[in-house]
Structures are given as C-alpha cells and as structure tokens.
PDB file of C-alpha atoms in Angstrom:
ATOM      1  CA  UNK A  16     -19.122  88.797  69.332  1.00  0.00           C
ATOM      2  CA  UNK A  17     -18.615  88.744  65.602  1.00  0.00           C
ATOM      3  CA  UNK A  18     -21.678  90.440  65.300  1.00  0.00           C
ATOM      4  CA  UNK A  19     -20.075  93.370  64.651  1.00  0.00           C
ATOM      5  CA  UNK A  20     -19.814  92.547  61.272  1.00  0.00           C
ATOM      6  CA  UNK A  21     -23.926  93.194  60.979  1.00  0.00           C
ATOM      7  CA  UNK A  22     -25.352  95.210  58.774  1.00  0.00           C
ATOM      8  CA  UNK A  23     -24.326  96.230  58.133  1.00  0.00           C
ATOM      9  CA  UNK A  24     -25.522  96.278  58.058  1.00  0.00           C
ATOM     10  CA  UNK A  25     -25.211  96.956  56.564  1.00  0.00           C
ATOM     11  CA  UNK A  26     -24.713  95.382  54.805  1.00  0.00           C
ATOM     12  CA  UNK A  27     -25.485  99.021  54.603  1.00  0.00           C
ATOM     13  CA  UNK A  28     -25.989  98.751  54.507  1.00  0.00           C
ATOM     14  CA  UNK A  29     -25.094  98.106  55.156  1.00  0.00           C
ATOM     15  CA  UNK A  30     -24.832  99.511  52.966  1.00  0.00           C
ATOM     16  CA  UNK A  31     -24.301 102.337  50.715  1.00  0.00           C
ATOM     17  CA  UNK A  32     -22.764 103.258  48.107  1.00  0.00           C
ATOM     18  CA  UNK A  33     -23.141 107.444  47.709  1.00  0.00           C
ATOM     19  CA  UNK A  34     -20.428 109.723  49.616  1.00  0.00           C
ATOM     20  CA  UNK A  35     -21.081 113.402  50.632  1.00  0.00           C
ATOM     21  CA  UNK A  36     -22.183 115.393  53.308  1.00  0.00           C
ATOM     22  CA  UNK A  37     -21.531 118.670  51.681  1.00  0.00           C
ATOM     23  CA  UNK A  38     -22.997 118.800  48.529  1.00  0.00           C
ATOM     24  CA  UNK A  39     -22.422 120.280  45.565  1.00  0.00           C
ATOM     25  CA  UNK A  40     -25.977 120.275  44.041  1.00  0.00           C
ATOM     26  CA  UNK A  41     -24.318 121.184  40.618  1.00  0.00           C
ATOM     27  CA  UNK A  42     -27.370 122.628  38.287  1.00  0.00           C
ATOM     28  CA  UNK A  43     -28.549 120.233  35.395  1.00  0.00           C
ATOM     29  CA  UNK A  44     -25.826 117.440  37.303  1.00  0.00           C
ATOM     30  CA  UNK A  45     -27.089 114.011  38.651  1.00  0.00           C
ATOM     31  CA  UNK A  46     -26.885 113.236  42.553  1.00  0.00           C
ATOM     32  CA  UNK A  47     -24.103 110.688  41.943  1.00  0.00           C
ATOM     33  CA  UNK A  48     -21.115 111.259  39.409  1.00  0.00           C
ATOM     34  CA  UNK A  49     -17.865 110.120  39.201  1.00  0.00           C
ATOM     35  CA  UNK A  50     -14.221 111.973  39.279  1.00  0.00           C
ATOM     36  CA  UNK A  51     -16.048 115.032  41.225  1.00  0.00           C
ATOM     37  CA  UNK A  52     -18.824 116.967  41.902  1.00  0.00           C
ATOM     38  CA  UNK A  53     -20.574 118.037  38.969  1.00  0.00           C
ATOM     39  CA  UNK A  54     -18.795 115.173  37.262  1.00  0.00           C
ATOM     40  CA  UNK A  55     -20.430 112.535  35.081  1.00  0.00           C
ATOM     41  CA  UNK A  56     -23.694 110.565  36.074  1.00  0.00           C
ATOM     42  CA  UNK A  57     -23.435 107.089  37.451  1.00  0.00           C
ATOM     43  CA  UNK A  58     -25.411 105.425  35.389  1.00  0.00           C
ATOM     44  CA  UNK A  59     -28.042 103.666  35.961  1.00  0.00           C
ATOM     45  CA  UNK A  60     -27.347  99.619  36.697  1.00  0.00           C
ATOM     46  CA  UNK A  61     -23.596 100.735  37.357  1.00  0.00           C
ATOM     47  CA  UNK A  62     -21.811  98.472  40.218  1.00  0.00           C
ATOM     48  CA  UNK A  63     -20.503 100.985  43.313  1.00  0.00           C
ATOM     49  CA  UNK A  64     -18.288  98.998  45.596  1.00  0.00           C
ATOM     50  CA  UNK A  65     -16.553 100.453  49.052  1.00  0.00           C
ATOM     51  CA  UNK A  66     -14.283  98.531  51.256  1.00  0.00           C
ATOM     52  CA  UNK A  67     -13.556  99.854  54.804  1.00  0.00           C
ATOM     53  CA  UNK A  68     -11.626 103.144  55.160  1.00  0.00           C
ATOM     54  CA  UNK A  69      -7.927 102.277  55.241  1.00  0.00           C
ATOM     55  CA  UNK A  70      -7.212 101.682  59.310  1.00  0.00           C
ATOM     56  CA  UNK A  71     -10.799 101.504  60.451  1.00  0.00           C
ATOM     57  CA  UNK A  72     -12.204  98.575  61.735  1.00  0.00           C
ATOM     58  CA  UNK A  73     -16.072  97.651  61.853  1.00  0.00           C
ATOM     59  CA  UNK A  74     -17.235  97.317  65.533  1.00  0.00           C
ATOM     60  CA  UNK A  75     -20.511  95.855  66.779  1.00  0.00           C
ATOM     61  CA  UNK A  76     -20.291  97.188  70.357  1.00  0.00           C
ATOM     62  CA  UNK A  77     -22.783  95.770  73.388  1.00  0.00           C
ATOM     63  CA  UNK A  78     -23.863  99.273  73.995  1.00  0.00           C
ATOM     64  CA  UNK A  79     -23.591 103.065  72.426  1.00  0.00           C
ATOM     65  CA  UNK A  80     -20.875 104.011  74.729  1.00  0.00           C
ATOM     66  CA  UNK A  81     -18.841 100.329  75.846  1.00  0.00           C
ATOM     67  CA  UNK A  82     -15.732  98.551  73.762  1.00  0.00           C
ATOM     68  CA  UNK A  83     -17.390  94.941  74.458  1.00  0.00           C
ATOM     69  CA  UNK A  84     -17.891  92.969  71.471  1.00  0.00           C
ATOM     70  CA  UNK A  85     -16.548  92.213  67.748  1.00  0.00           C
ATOM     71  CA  UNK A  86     -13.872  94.344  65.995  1.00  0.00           C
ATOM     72  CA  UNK A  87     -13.315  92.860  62.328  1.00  0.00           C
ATOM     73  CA  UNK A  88     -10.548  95.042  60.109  1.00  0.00           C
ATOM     74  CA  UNK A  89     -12.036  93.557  55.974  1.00  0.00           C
ATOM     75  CA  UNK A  90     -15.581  94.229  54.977  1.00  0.00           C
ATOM     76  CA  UNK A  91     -17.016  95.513  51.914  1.00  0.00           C
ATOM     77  CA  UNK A  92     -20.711  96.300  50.058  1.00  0.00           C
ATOM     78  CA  UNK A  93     -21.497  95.934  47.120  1.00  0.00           C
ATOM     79  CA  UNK A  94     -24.456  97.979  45.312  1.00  0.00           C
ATOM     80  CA  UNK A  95     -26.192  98.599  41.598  1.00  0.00           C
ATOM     81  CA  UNK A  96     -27.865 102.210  41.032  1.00  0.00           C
ATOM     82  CA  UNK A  97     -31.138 101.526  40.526  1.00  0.00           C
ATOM     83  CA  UNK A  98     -32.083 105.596  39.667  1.00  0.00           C
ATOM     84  CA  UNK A  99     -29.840 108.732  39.614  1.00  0.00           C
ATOM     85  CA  UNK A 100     -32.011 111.885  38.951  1.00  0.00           C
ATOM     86  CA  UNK A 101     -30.779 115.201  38.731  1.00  0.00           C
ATOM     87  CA  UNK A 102     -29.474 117.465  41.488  1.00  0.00           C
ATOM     88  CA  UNK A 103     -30.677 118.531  44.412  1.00  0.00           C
ATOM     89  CA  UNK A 104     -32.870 115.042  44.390  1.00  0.00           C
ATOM     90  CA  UNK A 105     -32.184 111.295  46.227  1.00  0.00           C
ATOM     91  CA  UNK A 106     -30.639 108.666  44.489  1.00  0.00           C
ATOM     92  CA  UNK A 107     -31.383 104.509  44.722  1.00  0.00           C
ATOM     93  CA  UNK A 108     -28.765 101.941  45.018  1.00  0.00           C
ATOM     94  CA  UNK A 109     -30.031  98.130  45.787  1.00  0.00           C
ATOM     95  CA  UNK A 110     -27.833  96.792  48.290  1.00  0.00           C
ATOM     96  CA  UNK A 111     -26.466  93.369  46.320  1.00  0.00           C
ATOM     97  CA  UNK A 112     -23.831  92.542  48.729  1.00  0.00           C
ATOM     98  CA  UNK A 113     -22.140  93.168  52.190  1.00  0.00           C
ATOM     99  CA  UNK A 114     -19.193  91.080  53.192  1.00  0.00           C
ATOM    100  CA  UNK A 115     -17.154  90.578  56.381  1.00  0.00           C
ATOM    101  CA  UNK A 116     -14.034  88.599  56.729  1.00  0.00           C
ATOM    102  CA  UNK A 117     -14.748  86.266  59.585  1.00  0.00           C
ATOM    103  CA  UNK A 118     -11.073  85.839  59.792  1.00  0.00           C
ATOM    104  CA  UNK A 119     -10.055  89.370  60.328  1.00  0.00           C
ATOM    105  CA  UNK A 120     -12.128  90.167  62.909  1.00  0.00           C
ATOM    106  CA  UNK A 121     -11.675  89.494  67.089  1.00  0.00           C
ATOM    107  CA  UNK A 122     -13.860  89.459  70.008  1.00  0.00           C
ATOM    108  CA  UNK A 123     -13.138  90.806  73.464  1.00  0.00           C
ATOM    109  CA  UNK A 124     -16.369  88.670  74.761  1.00  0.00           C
ATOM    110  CA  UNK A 125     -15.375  86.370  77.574  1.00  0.00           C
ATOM    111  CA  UNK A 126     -15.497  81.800  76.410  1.00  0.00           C
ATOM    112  CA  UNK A 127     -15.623  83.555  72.656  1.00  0.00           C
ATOM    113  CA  UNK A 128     -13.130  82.281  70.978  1.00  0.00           C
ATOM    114  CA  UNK A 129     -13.350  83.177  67.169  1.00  0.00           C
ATOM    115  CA  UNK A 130     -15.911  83.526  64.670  1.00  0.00           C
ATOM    116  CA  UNK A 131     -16.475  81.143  62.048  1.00  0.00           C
ATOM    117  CA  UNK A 132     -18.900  83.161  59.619  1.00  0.00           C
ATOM    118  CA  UNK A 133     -21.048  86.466  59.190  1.00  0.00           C
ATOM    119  CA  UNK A 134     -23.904  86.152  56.619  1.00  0.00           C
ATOM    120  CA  UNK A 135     -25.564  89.347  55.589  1.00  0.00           C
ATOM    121  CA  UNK A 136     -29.554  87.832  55.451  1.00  0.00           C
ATOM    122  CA  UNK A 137     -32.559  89.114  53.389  1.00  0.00           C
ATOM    123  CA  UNK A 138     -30.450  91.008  50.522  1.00  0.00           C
ATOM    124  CA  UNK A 139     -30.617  92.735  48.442  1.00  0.00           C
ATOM    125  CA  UNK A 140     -31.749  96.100  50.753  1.00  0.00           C
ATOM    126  CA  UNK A 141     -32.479  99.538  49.112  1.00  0.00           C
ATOM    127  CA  UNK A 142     -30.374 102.051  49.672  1.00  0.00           C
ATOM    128  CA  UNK A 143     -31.317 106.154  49.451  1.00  0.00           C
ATOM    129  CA  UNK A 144     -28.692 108.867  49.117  1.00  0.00           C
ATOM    130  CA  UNK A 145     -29.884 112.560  49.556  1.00  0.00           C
ATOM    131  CA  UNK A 146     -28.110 115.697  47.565  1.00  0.00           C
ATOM    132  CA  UNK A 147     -27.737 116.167  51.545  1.00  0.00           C
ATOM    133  CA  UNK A 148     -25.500 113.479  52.103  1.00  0.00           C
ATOM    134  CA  UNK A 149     -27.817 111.615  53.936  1.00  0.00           C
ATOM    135  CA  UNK A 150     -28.048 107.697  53.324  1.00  0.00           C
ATOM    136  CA  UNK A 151     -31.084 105.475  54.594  1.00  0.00           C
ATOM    137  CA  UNK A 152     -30.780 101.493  54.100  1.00  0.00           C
ATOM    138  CA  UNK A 153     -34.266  99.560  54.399  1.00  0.00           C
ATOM    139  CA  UNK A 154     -34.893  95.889  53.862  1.00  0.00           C
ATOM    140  CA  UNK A 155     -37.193  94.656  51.636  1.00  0.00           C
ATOM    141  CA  UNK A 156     -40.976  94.945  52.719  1.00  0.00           C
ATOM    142  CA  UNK A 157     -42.373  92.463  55.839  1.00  0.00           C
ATOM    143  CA  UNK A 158     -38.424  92.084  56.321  1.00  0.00           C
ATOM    144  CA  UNK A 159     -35.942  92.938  58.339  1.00  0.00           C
ATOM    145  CA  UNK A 160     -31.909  93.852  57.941  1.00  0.00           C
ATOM    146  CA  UNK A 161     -30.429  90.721  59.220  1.00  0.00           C
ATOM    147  CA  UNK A 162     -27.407  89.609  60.273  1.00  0.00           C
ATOM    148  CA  UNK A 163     -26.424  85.841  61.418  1.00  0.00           C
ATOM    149  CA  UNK A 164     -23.033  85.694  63.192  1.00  0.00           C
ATOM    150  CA  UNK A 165     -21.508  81.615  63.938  1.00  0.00           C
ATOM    151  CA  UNK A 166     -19.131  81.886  66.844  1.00  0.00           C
ATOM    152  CA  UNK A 167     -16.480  78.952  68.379  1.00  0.00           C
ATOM    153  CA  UNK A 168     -17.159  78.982  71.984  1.00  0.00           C
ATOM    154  CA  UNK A 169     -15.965  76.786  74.896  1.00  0.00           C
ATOM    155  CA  UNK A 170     -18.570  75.142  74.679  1.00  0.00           C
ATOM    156  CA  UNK A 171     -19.053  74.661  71.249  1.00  0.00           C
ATOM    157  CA  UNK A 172     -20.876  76.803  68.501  1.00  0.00           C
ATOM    158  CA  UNK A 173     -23.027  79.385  68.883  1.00  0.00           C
ATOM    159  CA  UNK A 174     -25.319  80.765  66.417  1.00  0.00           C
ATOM    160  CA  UNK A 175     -26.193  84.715  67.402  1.00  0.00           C
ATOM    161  CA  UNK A 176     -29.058  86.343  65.114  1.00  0.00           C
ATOM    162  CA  UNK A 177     -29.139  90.096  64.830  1.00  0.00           C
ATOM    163  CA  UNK A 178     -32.326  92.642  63.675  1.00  0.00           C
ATOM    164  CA  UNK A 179     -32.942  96.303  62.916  1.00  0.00           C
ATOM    165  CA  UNK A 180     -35.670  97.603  60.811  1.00  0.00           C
ATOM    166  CA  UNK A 181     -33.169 100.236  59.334  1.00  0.00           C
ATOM    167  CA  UNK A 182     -29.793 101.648  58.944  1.00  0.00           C
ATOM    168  CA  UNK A 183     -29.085 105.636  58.510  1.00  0.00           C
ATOM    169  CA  UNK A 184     -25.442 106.935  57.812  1.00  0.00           C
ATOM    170  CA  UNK A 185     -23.718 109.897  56.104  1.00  0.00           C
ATOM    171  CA  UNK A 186     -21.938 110.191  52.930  1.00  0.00           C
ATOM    172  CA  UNK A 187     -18.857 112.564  52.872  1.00  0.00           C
ATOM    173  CA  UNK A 188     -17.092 113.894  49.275  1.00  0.00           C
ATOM    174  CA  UNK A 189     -14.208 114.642  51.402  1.00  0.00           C
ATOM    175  CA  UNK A 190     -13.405 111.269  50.874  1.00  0.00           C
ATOM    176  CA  UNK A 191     -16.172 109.773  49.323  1.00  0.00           C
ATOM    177  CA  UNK A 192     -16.803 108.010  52.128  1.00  0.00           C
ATOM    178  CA  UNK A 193     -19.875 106.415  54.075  1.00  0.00           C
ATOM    179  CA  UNK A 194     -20.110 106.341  57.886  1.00  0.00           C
ATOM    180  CA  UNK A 195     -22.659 104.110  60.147  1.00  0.00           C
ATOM    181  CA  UNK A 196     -22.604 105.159  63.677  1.00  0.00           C
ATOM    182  CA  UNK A 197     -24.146 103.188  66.605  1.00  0.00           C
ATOM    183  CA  UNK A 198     -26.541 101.669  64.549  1.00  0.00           C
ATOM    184  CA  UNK A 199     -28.456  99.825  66.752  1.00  0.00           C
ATOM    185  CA  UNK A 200     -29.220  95.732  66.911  1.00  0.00           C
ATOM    186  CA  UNK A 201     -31.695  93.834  68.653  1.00  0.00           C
ATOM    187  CA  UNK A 202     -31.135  90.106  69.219  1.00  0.00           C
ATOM    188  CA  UNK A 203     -33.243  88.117  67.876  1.00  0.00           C
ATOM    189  CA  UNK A 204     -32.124  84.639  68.883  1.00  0.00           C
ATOM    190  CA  UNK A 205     -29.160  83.669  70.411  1.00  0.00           C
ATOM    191  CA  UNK A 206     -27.472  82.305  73.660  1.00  0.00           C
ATOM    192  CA  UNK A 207     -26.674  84.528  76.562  1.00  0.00           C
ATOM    193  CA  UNK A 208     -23.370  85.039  74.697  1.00  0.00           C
ATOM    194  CA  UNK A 209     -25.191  87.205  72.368  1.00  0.00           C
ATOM    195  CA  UNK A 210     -25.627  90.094  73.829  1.00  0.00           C
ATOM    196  CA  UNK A 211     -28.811  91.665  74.047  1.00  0.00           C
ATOM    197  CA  UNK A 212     -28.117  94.394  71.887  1.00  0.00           C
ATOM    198  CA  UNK A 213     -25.238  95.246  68.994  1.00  0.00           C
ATOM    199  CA  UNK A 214     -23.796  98.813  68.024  1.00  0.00           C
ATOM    200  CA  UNK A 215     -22.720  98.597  64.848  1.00  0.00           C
ATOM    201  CA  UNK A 216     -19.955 101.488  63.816  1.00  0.00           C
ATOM    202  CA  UNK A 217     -18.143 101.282  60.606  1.00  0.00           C
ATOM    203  CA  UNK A 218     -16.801 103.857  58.163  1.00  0.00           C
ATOM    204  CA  UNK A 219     -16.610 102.857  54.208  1.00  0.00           C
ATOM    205  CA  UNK A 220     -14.666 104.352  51.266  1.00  0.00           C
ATOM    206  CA  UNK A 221     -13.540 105.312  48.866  1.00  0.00           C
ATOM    207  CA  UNK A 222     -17.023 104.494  47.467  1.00  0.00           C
ATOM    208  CA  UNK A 223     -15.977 103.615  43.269  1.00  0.00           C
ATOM    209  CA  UNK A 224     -17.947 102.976  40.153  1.00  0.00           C
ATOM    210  CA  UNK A 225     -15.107 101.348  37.309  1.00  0.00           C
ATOM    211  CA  UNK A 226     -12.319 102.264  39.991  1.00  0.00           C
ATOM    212  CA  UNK A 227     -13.915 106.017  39.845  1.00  0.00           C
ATOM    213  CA  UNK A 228     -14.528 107.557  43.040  1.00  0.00           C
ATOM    214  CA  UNK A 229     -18.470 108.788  43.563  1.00  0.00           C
ATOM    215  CA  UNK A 230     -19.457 111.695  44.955  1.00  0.00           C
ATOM    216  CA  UNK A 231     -22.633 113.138  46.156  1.00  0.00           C
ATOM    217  CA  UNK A 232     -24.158 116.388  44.571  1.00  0.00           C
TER     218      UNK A 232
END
C-alpha cells in the first residue's frame, strides 16, 4: 500500500536533515556546516531540505524481510535548525515538512489499485543529529509520528492509518545523505488491506541549506 510513503516518516522523519556517519568533530566547529566538514555553521532558523537519493525509491514493506507493499520514487523533508552547538555535541532540526508524490509511487498489494494521497500527520516532529551521525525523529509530546495513506481499491477507497512512536536513521558525509531502515509501523486503523504492519526504508540526500550541502561534524 502507499503507506510506504510514512514517515517518514518520516516525515523523518521523517525526517532529517543532518548527514554523516563519520564525523569530523572539527575543534571550535558546529555539528552542522555547510560546503564540508569543519565548514561554516548552519545557522540557526536556516531551511535544510533533502529529496530522495537519485534512483532510490521509498518502500513501506509488510514485513523487515518481504517486497509486499508501496514503492513511491519523489519524496522530500523539509526542516528549520532549531540549535547547532559546537562539535562533538547533537544538533535540533524541527521537522516542518515531509512530502510524497502519491503519483510516483506503486503498490504490489493485490485489489490496490493506486494511491490517491499520503499526508504526513502531527508535524512539525523534532529531529536530533549526533557528531556520531546518528539521527532520532520524535513527535511532539502525547503524539505520535503519523502517517494517513488514501488508496483506490476495487471496491472503492480505503483510508489506511499508520503509527510509530519514533524514527532512528543515520547521516552519512559521504554523501550527505540520511538513511531510514525498516522503520517499523503499526496500523492503527484501516481495512484488512492495510497490512498489519509497514517497513518503512528510504534513503535521502543530498541534505542542502541555500543549495549547500550539510555535513555532520
């Protein structure tokens, strides 16, 4: 089912806007910069923006291990840095926006026959980013990371609802890139379409600040 395009979730998820999993930890530098490690600070209230890496798709799979489910090739986040301390340290992005093409994406779900919309639910999220490259997306307290997916069925259409508590990925200055992988879903209501629960896979970047790419220090 479309619900691939969850979280997101992520929206970041998710989510997630930082990219590194080796970092530089540049002395006196801030955890995110721009044009390199040990480049200049993102500053705070900056907009950091990733669509998905250039031949990836975004999967939402019905299990860890299966290829049952939604495949969509556009998505993209959108995030503001909220606070960029120095290096070694964790950085906070709040998760403003996470987008999937509805039209882009397929489902290999038997009496699915397209998907009409994704809506990323309860934004904005917060989103942490460790000098270790390690990226955490939470929803906003007594809430949940949300994800409602509208699907054209046979028999009409069918409204699938999607919950996790929490998103973790990994940031890469390879290619400043952010990777979610079997991020697990819960349904939350749905018909027996939906399936019970949603892997969500997805790899974003470049992650960019003003066109600059970010990296993770």
């Amino acid at each position: 089912m479309r619900t691939r395009t969850l979280l997101a979730l992520a929206g970041a998820a998710t989510a997630l806007t930082v990219a590194t999993a080796v970092p530089s930890s540049a002395a006196g530098g801030a955890v995110l910069t721009t044009g390199g490690t040990g480049g200049a600070a993102a500053a705070v209230g900056d907009t950091l923006t990733a669509p998905l890496a250039s031949g990836t798709s975004a999967t939402l799979y019905s299990s860890a291990t299966g290829t049952s489910g939604v495949s969509c090739k556009t998505s993209q986040f959108t995030a503001t840095v909220a606070d960029n301390p120095a290096a070694p340290g964790t950085a906070t992005e709040s998760v403003t926006g996470h987008s999937f093409d509805a039209g882009s994406c397929t489902s290999n779900v038997t009496g699915v026959l397209g998907v009409s919309s994704i809506v990323i639910d309860n934004l904005p999220y917060t989103a942490t980013v460790t000098s270790a490259g390690t990226l955490t997306v939470s929803p906003p307290s007594g809430s949940t990371i949300q994800t409602t997916v509208k699907l054209r069925t046979l028999l009409g259409t069918v409204t699938c609802v999607y919950r996790a508590a929490g998103l973790t990925g990994t940031a890469s200055n390879t290619d400043s890139s952010i990777t979610f992988t079997n991020q697990q879903f819960t349904k939350f209501s749905g018909s027996s379409l939906c399936f019970a629960s949603g892997y969500f896979t997805a790899k974003y970047a470049p992650v960019t600040d003003a066109g600059a790419r970010v990296y993770v220090n």
